[in-house]
PDB file of C-alpha atoms in Angstrom:
ATOM      1  CA  MET A 440    -134.296  57.225-126.852  1.00  0.00           C
ATOM      2  CA  SER A 441    -130.896  58.931-126.732  1.00  0.00           C
ATOM      3  CA  LEU A 442    -130.029  61.937-128.904  1.00  0.00           C
ATOM      4  CA  LEU A 443    -127.594  59.706-130.848  1.00  0.00           C
ATOM      5  CA  LYS A 444    -130.204  57.087-131.584  1.00  0.00           C
ATOM      6  CA  GLU A 445    -132.629  59.811-132.715  1.00  0.00           C
ATOM      7  CA  ARG A 446    -129.919  61.141-135.031  1.00  0.00           C
ATOM      8  CA  LEU A 447    -129.156  57.692-136.479  1.00  0.00           C
ATOM      9  CA  HIS A 448    -132.854  56.932-137.046  1.00  0.00           C
ATOM     10  CA  ASP A 449    -133.225  60.275-138.801  1.00  0.00           C
ATOM     11  CA  ILE A 450    -130.237  59.486-141.030  1.00  0.00           C
ATOM     12  CA  GLU A 451    -131.789  56.084-141.911  1.00  0.00           C
ATOM     13  CA  LYS A 452    -135.045  57.797-142.820  1.00  0.00           C
ATOM     14  CA  ASN A 453    -134.050  61.084-144.347  1.00  0.00           C
ATOM     15  CA  GLY A 454    -130.325  60.794-145.169  1.00  0.00           C
ATOM     16  CA  TYR A 455    -127.849  63.582-144.491  1.00  0.00           C
ATOM     17  CA  GLN A 456    -125.978  66.464-146.051  1.00  0.00           C
ATOM     18  CA  LEU A 457    -122.226  66.142-146.598  1.00  0.00           C
ATOM     19  CA  ASP A 458    -119.992  68.780-148.135  1.00  0.00           C
ATOM     20  CA  PHE A 459    -116.810  67.297-149.538  1.00  0.00           C
ATOM     21  CA  GLY A 460    -114.777  70.490-149.160  1.00  0.00           C
ATOM     22  CA  ASN A 461    -115.819  71.147-145.568  1.00  0.00           C
ATOM     23  CA  VAL A 462    -115.013  67.581-144.470  1.00  0.00           C
ATOM     24  CA  PHE A 463    -111.629  67.641-146.233  1.00  0.00           C
ATOM     25  CA  ASN A 464    -110.678  70.985-144.626  1.00  0.00           C
ATOM     26  CA  HIS A 465    -111.760  69.743-141.238  1.00  0.00           C
ATOM     27  CA  ALA A 466    -109.707  66.608-141.657  1.00  0.00           C
ATOM     28  CA  PHE A 467    -106.630  68.548-142.823  1.00  0.00           C
ATOM     29  CA  GLU A 468    -106.855  71.083-139.985  1.00  0.00           C
ATOM     30  CA  ASN A 469    -107.224  68.225-137.496  1.00  0.00           C
ATOM     31  CA  TYR A 470    -104.353  66.339-139.036  1.00  0.00           C
ATOM     32  CA  LYS A 471    -101.983  69.316-138.605  1.00  0.00           C
ATOM     33  CA  LYS A 472    -102.677  69.240-134.880  1.00  0.00           C
ATOM     34  CA  ILE A 473    -101.850  65.566-134.377  1.00  0.00           C
ATOM     35  CA  ALA A 474     -99.453  64.709-137.234  1.00  0.00           C
ATOM     36  CA  LEU A 475     -96.099  65.019-135.496  1.00  0.00           C
ATOM     37  CA  TYR A 476     -97.046  63.366-132.228  1.00  0.00           C
ATOM     38  CA  ALA A 477     -99.084  60.637-133.821  1.00  0.00           C
ATOM     39  CA  GLY A 478     -96.362  59.989-136.395  1.00  0.00           C
ATOM     40  CA  LEU A 479     -93.696  59.616-133.752  1.00  0.00           C
ATOM     41  CA  VAL A 480     -95.850  57.206-131.771  1.00  0.00           C
ATOM     42  CA  LEU A 481     -96.611  55.161-134.892  1.00  0.00           C
ATOM     43  CA  PHE A 482     -92.961  54.907-135.776  1.00  0.00           C
ATOM     44  CA  VAL A 483     -91.809  53.907-132.298  1.00  0.00           C
ATOM     45  CA  PHE A 484     -94.668  51.432-131.819  1.00  0.00           C
ATOM     46  CA  SER A 485     -94.120  49.874-135.271  1.00  0.00           C
ATOM     47  CA  VAL A 486     -90.450  49.374-134.601  1.00  0.00           C
ATOM     48  CA  LEU A 487     -91.088  47.845-131.133  1.00  0.00           C
ATOM     49  CA  PHE A 488     -93.938  45.673-132.348  1.00  0.00           C
ATOM     50  CA  GLY A 489     -91.849  44.501-135.359  1.00  0.00           C
ATOM     51  CA  LEU A 490     -88.876  43.561-133.068  1.00  0.00           C
ATOM     52  CA  PHE A 491     -91.189  41.756-130.678  1.00  0.00           C
ATOM     53  CA  ALA A 492     -92.938  39.861-133.466  1.00  0.00           C
ATOM     54  CA  ILE A 493     -89.635  38.831-135.141  1.00  0.00           C
ATOM     55  CA  GLY A 494     -88.102  37.861-131.798  1.00  0.00           C
ATOM     56  CA  THR A 495     -91.122  35.718-130.918  1.00  0.00           C
ATOM     57  CA  LEU A 496     -91.107  33.976-134.302  1.00  0.00           C
ATOM     58  CA  ILE A 497     -87.393  33.309-134.140  1.00  0.00           C
ATOM     59  CA  SER A 498     -87.673  31.845-130.648  1.00  0.00           C
ATOM     60  CA  PHE A 499     -90.374  29.441-131.888  1.00  0.00           C
ATOM     61  CA  TRP A 500     -89.150  28.488-135.374  1.00  0.00           C
ATOM     62  CA  GLY A 501     -85.656  29.796-135.994  1.00  0.00           C
ATOM     63  CA  ILE A 502     -84.468  32.082-138.779  1.00  0.00           C
ATOM     64  CA  ASP A 503     -84.344  29.512-141.607  1.00  0.00           C
ATOM     65  CA  LEU A 504     -87.892  28.232-141.026  1.00  0.00           C
ATOM     66  CA  ILE A 505     -89.270  31.724-140.700  1.00  0.00           C
ATOM     67  CA  THR A 506     -87.628  32.727-144.001  1.00  0.00           C
ATOM     68  CA  GLU A 507     -89.280  29.768-145.631  1.00  0.00           C
ATOM     69  CA  LYS A 508     -92.710  30.284-144.060  1.00  0.00           C
ATOM     70  CA  LEU A 509     -92.784  33.962-144.819  1.00  0.00           C
ATOM     71  CA  ASN A 510     -92.036  33.505-148.504  1.00  0.00           C
ATOM     72  CA  PRO A 511     -94.928  35.262-150.336  1.00  0.00           C
ATOM     73  CA  GLU A 512     -95.397  32.179-152.513  1.00  0.00           C
ATOM     74  CA  ASN A 513     -95.877  29.969-149.468  1.00  0.00           C
ATOM     75  CA  LEU A 514     -98.377  32.389-147.925  1.00  0.00           C
ATOM     76  CA  LYS A 515    -100.881  31.964-150.825  1.00  0.00           C
ATOM     77  CA  SER A 516    -103.985  30.254-149.508  1.00  0.00           C
ATOM     78  CA  GLU A 517    -103.776  27.423-152.043  1.00  0.00           C
ATOM     79  CA  ASN A 518    -100.245  26.540-150.854  1.00  0.00           C
ATOM     80  CA  LEU A 519    -101.131  26.451-147.139  1.00  0.00           C
ATOM     81  CA  SER A 520    -101.727  23.116-145.453  1.00  0.00           C
ATOM     82  CA  GLY A 521    -104.688  22.661-143.091  1.00  0.00           C
ATOM     83  CA  SER A 522    -102.659  23.388-139.926  1.00  0.00           C
ATOM     84  CA  SER A 523    -100.663  26.234-141.520  1.00  0.00           C
ATOM     85  CA  PHE A 524    -103.864  27.812-142.801  1.00  0.00           C
ATOM     86  CA  LEU A 525    -105.441  27.637-139.335  1.00  0.00           C
ATOM     87  CA  ILE A 526    -102.354  29.220-137.715  1.00  0.00           C
ATOM     88  CA  TYR A 527    -102.117  31.934-140.377  1.00  0.00           C
ATOM     89  CA  SER A 528    -105.788  32.875-140.228  1.00  0.00           C
ATOM     90  CA  SER A 529    -105.859  32.776-136.377  1.00  0.00           C
ATOM     91  CA  ALA A 530    -102.731  34.981-136.215  1.00  0.00           C
ATOM     92  CA  ILE A 531    -104.390  37.574-138.511  1.00  0.00           C
ATOM     93  CA  LEU A 532    -107.562  37.636-136.375  1.00  0.00           C
ATOM     94  CA  VAL A 533    -105.666  37.857-133.071  1.00  0.00           C
ATOM     95  CA  VAL A 534    -103.345  40.660-134.231  1.00  0.00           C
ATOM     96  CA  SER A 535    -106.256  42.605-135.799  1.00  0.00           C
ATOM     97  CA  CYS A 536    -108.327  42.350-132.633  1.00  0.00           C
ATOM     98  CA  LEU A 537    -105.414  43.317-130.365  1.00  0.00           C
ATOM     99  CA  LEU A 538    -104.425  46.333-132.410  1.00  0.00           C
ATOM    100  CA  ALA A 539    -108.006  47.620-133.062  1.00  0.00           C
ATOM    101  CA  PRO A 540    -108.296  49.419-129.707  1.00  0.00           C
ATOM    102  CA  PHE A 541    -104.869  50.999-130.268  1.00  0.00           C
ATOM    103  CA  GLN A 542    -106.006  52.272-133.700  1.00  0.00           C
ATOM    104  CA  ALA A 543    -109.176  53.595-132.060  1.00  0.00           C
ATOM    105  CA  GLY A 544    -106.896  55.637-129.814  1.00  0.00           C
ATOM    106  CA  PHE A 545    -105.846  57.688-132.836  1.00  0.00           C
ATOM    107  CA  LEU A 546    -109.485  58.718-133.259  1.00  0.00           C
ATOM    108  CA  LYS A 547    -109.500  59.772-129.622  1.00  0.00           C
ATOM    109  CA  MET A 548    -106.386  61.786-130.312  1.00  0.00           C
ATOM    110  CA  ALA A 549    -108.075  63.395-133.296  1.00  0.00           C
ATOM    111  CA  ASP A 550    -110.975  64.266-130.986  1.00  0.00           C
ATOM    112  CA  CYS A 551    -108.634  65.850-128.418  1.00  0.00           C
ATOM    113  CA  GLY A 552    -106.879  67.798-131.163  1.00  0.00           C
ATOM    114  CA  ASP A 553    -110.229  69.014-132.533  1.00  0.00           C
ATOM    115  CA  LYS A 554    -111.193  70.267-129.102  1.00  0.00           C
ATOM    116  CA  ASP A 555    -107.713  71.689-128.420  1.00  0.00           C
ATOM    117  CA  GLU A 556    -107.321  69.353-125.454  1.00  0.00           C
ATOM    118  CA  GLU A 557    -103.974  67.833-124.406  1.00  0.00           C
ATOM    119  CA  PHE A 558    -103.243  64.259-125.490  1.00  0.00           C
ATOM    120  CA  HIS A 559    -100.540  61.872-124.496  1.00  0.00           C
ATOM    121  CA  ILE A 560     -99.320  58.363-125.245  1.00  0.00           C
ATOM    122  CA  SER A 561    -101.854  57.117-122.739  1.00  0.00           C
ATOM    123  CA  THR A 562    -104.580  58.524-125.020  1.00  0.00           C
ATOM    124  CA  LEU A 563    -103.798  55.807-127.534  1.00  0.00           C
ATOM    125  CA  PHE A 564    -104.639  53.160-124.964  1.00  0.00           C
ATOM    126  CA  SER A 565    -107.899  54.770-123.855  1.00  0.00           C
ATOM    127  CA  TYR A 566    -110.026  51.919-125.261  1.00  0.00           C
ATOM    128  CA  TYR A 567    -108.179  48.993-123.694  1.00  0.00           C
ATOM    129  CA  GLN A 568    -110.881  49.073-121.029  1.00  0.00           C
ATOM    130  CA  LEU A 569    -114.482  47.879-120.715  1.00  0.00           C
ATOM    131  CA  PRO A 570    -117.007  48.390-122.166  1.00  0.00           C
ATOM    132  CA  TYR A 571    -115.209  49.726-125.299  1.00  0.00           C
ATOM    133  CA  LEU A 572    -112.642  46.870-125.447  1.00  0.00           C
ATOM    134  CA  LYS A 573    -115.229  44.156-125.776  1.00  0.00           C
ATOM    135  CA  GLU A 574    -117.227  45.888-128.464  1.00  0.00           C
ATOM    136  CA  ILE A 575    -114.178  46.888-130.494  1.00  0.00           C
ATOM    137  CA  ILE A 576    -112.793  43.367-130.422  1.00  0.00           C
ATOM    138  CA  VAL A 577    -116.201  41.776-131.316  1.00  0.00           C
ATOM    139  CA  SER A 578    -116.729  44.148-134.212  1.00  0.00           C
ATOM    140  CA  THR A 579    -113.184  43.690-135.509  1.00  0.00           C
ATOM    141  CA  PHE A 580    -113.496  39.877-135.222  1.00  0.00           C
ATOM    142  CA  LEU A 581    -116.746  39.805-137.129  1.00  0.00           C
ATOM    143  CA  ILE A 582    -115.636  42.144-139.915  1.00  0.00           C
ATOM    144  CA  THR A 583    -112.208  40.545-140.338  1.00  0.00           C
ATOM    145  CA  SER A 584    -113.617  36.970-140.251  1.00  0.00           C
ATOM    146  CA  ILE A 585    -116.229  37.698-142.927  1.00  0.00           C
ATOM    147  CA  SER A 586    -113.761  39.520-145.116  1.00  0.00           C
ATOM    148  CA  PHE A 587    -111.075  36.834-144.664  1.00  0.00           C
ATOM    149  CA  LEU A 588    -113.386  33.918-145.303  1.00  0.00           C
ATOM    150  CA  GLN A 589    -114.844  35.280-148.514  1.00  0.00           C
ATOM    151  CA  ALA A 590    -111.385  36.246-149.800  1.00  0.00           C
ATOM    152  CA  ILE A 591    -110.074  32.686-149.088  1.00  0.00           C
ATOM    153  CA  THR A 592    -113.096  31.113-150.742  1.00  0.00           C
ATOM    154  CA  LEU A 593    -112.784  33.226-153.885  1.00  0.00           C
ATOM    155  CA  SER A 594    -108.994  32.667-153.937  1.00  0.00           C
ATOM    156  CA  HIS A 595    -109.577  28.954-154.180  1.00  0.00           C
ATOM    157  CA  LEU A 596    -111.930  29.633-157.075  1.00  0.00           C
ATOM    158  CA  LYS A 597    -109.147  31.695-158.796  1.00  0.00           C
ATOM    159  CA  LEU A 598    -111.127  34.872-158.279  1.00  0.00           C
ATOM    160  CA  ASP A 599    -108.531  36.754-156.253  1.00  0.00           C
ATOM    161  CA  LEU A 600    -109.382  40.160-157.721  1.00  0.00           C
ATOM    162  CA  LEU A 601    -113.066  39.775-156.827  1.00  0.00           C
ATOM    163  CA  GLY A 602    -112.058  38.678-153.303  1.00  0.00           C
ATOM    164  CA  ASN A 603    -109.844  41.735-152.844  1.00  0.00           C
ATOM    165  CA  PHE A 604    -112.606  43.980-154.155  1.00  0.00           C
ATOM    166  CA  ILE A 605    -115.155  42.593-151.757  1.00  0.00           C
ATOM    167  CA  SER A 606    -112.674  42.832-148.858  1.00  0.00           C
ATOM    168  CA  ASN A 607    -112.159  46.487-149.611  1.00  0.00           C
ATOM    169  CA  PHE A 608    -115.875  47.031-150.004  1.00  0.00           C
ATOM    170  CA  ILE A 609    -116.558  45.481-146.626  1.00  0.00           C
ATOM    171  CA  SER A 610    -113.924  47.746-145.070  1.00  0.00           C
ATOM    172  CA  PHE A 611    -115.556  50.765-146.797  1.00  0.00           C
ATOM    173  CA  LEU A 612    -119.074  49.848-145.551  1.00  0.00           C
ATOM    174  CA  THR A 613    -117.804  49.415-141.961  1.00  0.00           C
ATOM    175  CA  ILE A 614    -115.538  52.466-141.887  1.00  0.00           C
ATOM    176  CA  LEU A 615    -117.675  54.160-139.157  1.00  0.00           C
ATOM    177  CA  THR A 616    -118.040  51.109-136.907  1.00  0.00           C
ATOM    178  CA  ILE A 617    -115.260  52.035-134.447  1.00  0.00           C
ATOM    179  CA  PRO A 618    -116.293  55.742-134.235  1.00  0.00           C
ATOM    180  CA  LEU A 619    -119.884  54.636-133.532  1.00  0.00           C
ATOM    181  CA  ILE A 620    -118.564  52.459-130.676  1.00  0.00           C
ATOM    182  CA  ILE A 621    -116.183  54.892-129.033  1.00  0.00           C
ATOM    183  CA  PHE A 622    -118.091  58.121-129.650  1.00  0.00           C
ATOM    184  CA  GLY A 623    -121.683  56.812-129.803  1.00  0.00           C
ATOM    185  CA  ASN A 624    -121.431  54.069-127.140  1.00  0.00           C
ATOM    186  CA  LEU A 625    -123.116  51.537-129.476  1.00  0.00           C
ATOM    187  CA  ASN A 626    -122.528  47.819-129.240  1.00  0.00           C
ATOM    188  CA  ALA A 627    -120.645  45.978-132.051  1.00  0.00           C
ATOM    189  CA  ILE A 628    -123.667  44.726-133.976  1.00  0.00           C
ATOM    190  CA  GLU A 629    -125.480  48.094-133.910  1.00  0.00           C
ATOM    191  CA  ALA A 630    -122.293  49.941-134.879  1.00  0.00           C
ATOM    192  CA  ILE A 631    -121.753  47.700-137.887  1.00  0.00           C
ATOM    193  CA  LYS A 632    -125.417  48.002-138.881  1.00  0.00           C
ATOM    194  CA  TYR A 633    -125.521  51.815-138.680  1.00  0.00           C
ATOM    195  CA  SER A 634    -122.187  52.173-140.346  1.00  0.00           C
ATOM    196  CA  ILE A 635    -123.440  50.256-143.372  1.00  0.00           C
ATOM    197  CA  ALA A 636    -126.665  52.290-143.414  1.00  0.00           C
ATOM    198  CA  ILE A 637    -124.818  55.581-143.270  1.00  0.00           C
ATOM    199  CA  VAL A 638    -122.278  54.726-145.977  1.00  0.00           C
ATOM    200  CA  LEU A 639    -124.958  53.442-148.368  1.00  0.00           C
ATOM    201  CA  LYS A 640    -126.808  56.842-148.130  1.00  0.00           C
ATOM    202  CA  LYS A 641    -123.934  58.690-149.812  1.00  0.00           C
ATOM    203  CA  PRO A 642    -121.442  56.090-151.065  1.00  0.00           C
ATOM    204  CA  PHE A 643    -119.805  58.134-153.764  1.00  0.00           C
ATOM    205  CA  VAL A 644    -119.057  61.205-151.689  1.00  0.00           C
ATOM    206  CA  LEU A 645    -117.703  59.033-148.895  1.00  0.00           C
ATOM    207  CA  LEU A 646    -115.681  56.930-151.346  1.00  0.00           C
ATOM    208  CA  GLY A 647    -114.113  60.131-152.731  1.00  0.00           C
ATOM    209  CA  LEU A 648    -113.170  61.264-149.202  1.00  0.00           C
ATOM    210  CA  ILE A 649    -111.728  57.841-148.330  1.00  0.00           C
ATOM    211  CA  ILE A 650    -109.685  57.706-151.600  1.00  0.00           C
ATOM    212  CA  VAL A 651    -108.289  61.188-150.882  1.00  0.00           C
ATOM    213  CA  ALA A 652    -107.453  60.096-147.308  1.00  0.00           C
ATOM    214  CA  ILE A 653    -105.640  56.993-148.568  1.00  0.00           C
ATOM    215  CA  ILE A 654    -103.704  58.955-151.148  1.00  0.00           C
ATOM    216  CA  GLY A 655    -102.800  61.531-148.513  1.00  0.00           C
ATOM    217  CA  ALA A 656    -101.696  58.809-146.091  1.00  0.00           C
ATOM    218  CA  MET A 657     -99.549  57.111-148.695  1.00  0.00           C
ATOM    219  CA  VAL A 658     -97.746  60.326-149.759  1.00  0.00           C
ATOM    220  CA  GLY A 659     -95.147  59.505-147.139  1.00  0.00           C
ATOM    221  CA  PHE A 660     -93.828  56.661-149.262  1.00  0.00           C
ATOM    222  CA  ILE A 661     -92.519  59.189-151.746  1.00  0.00           C
ATOM    223  CA  GLY A 662     -88.793  59.876-151.263  1.00  0.00           C
ATOM    224  CA  CYS A 663     -88.290  58.418-147.777  1.00  0.00           C
ATOM    225  CA  CYS A 664     -90.629  55.611-146.711  1.00  0.00           C
ATOM    226  CA  ILE A 665     -90.351  56.634-143.067  1.00  0.00           C
ATOM    227  CA  GLY A 666     -92.502  59.625-143.919  1.00  0.00           C
ATOM    228  CA  VAL A 667     -95.564  57.404-144.138  1.00  0.00           C
ATOM    229  CA  PHE A 668     -95.695  57.273-140.353  1.00  0.00           C
ATOM    230  CA  PHE A 669     -96.322  61.007-140.367  1.00  0.00           C
ATOM    231  CA  THR A 670     -98.854  61.017-143.193  1.00  0.00           C
ATOM    232  CA  LEU A 671    -100.867  57.947-142.086  1.00  0.00           C
ATOM    233  CA  PRO A 672    -102.579  59.967-139.263  1.00  0.00           C
ATOM    234  CA  PHE A 673    -104.369  61.868-142.053  1.00  0.00           C
ATOM    235  CA  PHE A 674    -106.542  58.783-142.590  1.00  0.00           C
ATOM    236  CA  TYR A 675    -107.619  58.849-138.928  1.00  0.00           C
ATOM    237  CA  SER A 676    -108.321  62.563-139.108  1.00  0.00           C
ATOM    238  CA  MET A 677    -110.475  61.943-142.165  1.00  0.00           C
ATOM    239  CA  ASN A 678    -112.376  59.150-140.483  1.00  0.00           C
ATOM    240  CA  TYR A 679    -112.956  61.404-137.511  1.00  0.00           C
ATOM    241  CA  ALA A 680    -114.068  64.378-139.679  1.00  0.00           C
ATOM    242  CA  ILE A 681    -116.515  62.194-141.657  1.00  0.00           C
ATOM    243  CA  TYR A 682    -118.124  60.893-138.411  1.00  0.00           C
ATOM    244  CA  SER A 683    -118.209  64.395-136.956  1.00  0.00           C
ATOM    245  CA  ALA A 684    -119.881  65.790-140.072  1.00  0.00           C
ATOM    246  CA  ILE A 685    -122.510  63.047-140.353  1.00  0.00           C
ATOM    247  CA  VAL A 686    -123.329  61.966-136.825  1.00  0.00           C
ATOM    248  CA  GLY A 687    -121.794  64.705-134.734  1.00  0.00           C
ATOM    249  CA  ILE A 688    -119.376  64.426-131.775  1.00  0.00           C
ATOM    250  CA  ASP A 689    -121.521  66.694-129.539  1.00  0.00           C
ATOM    251  CA  SER A 690    -123.957  63.828-128.830  1.00  0.00           C
ATOM    252  CA  GLN A 691    -121.226  61.949-127.033  1.00  0.00           C
ATOM    253  CA  ASP A 692    -121.047  64.546-124.279  1.00  0.00           C
ATOM    254  CA  LYS A 693    -124.780  64.223-123.709  1.00  0.00           C
ATOM    255  CA  ILE A 694    -124.895  60.441-123.395  1.00  0.00           C
ATOM    256  CA  GLU A 695    -124.449  59.024-119.942  1.00  0.00           C
ATOM    257  CA  GLU A 696    -122.233  55.982-119.559  1.00  0.00           C
ATOM    258  CA  THR A 697    -125.177  54.134-118.018  1.00  0.00           C
ATOM    259  CA  ASN A 698    -126.897  54.309-121.408  1.00  0.00           C
ATOM    260  CA  PHE A 699    -124.242  52.122-123.059  1.00  0.00           C
ATOM    261  CA  VAL A 700    -125.941  49.277-124.916  1.00  0.00           C
ATOM    262  CA  LEU A 701    -124.488  45.947-123.744  1.00  0.00           C
TER     263      LEU A 701
END
């Protein structure tokens, strides 16, 4: 059994210690190392991705049809036809799965910053390769599908608030899934399982840290909205700091690639 698996089994059995202040300080110090570079990359990528998406939609439907389809009222689940609903849900799943490895790259950047190692744009694309790519996509597909299906079901029952709450709760429970895949070399199912087990051991402390991370990430909306690109990396730094405090990054260096669970 690998050191990581031993650590995870110990967490399941005995729990773990987590100091709010230490994790926050770790996240903030890490954020200061990656904020500028990560923010610039996020800004450039968002602009390019937005232009690409708009250009693609215009080429397929035209401006008038896009304006009509993207009307918030028309995007409500109860107003979508069968074909429109299928296209809408499929688009969300595809985009989520394609961007998940890119988002995982920010955790890799946080790891490099923590170890005072150089990082580049290529760092953000580190996980568009096997075996990580498959496991990241599978885990993202499963989590997004479950969250999306329950939200749609409850929306049809006029329980939108409950659906939103459950979606956020699912995201909270699975917050450590991607770190467990990229730093722990776990497969998608195991990563989801252990993420849920870890979060449920100390849900209130972790919830407090996540809320602080979200508030910190959203501070950029104050004054000039462009600032959010430079505050959003704080969320990734917090995610990294939480994983580091609970599971530990050191185990990654001691796990051979041949031990990856397929």
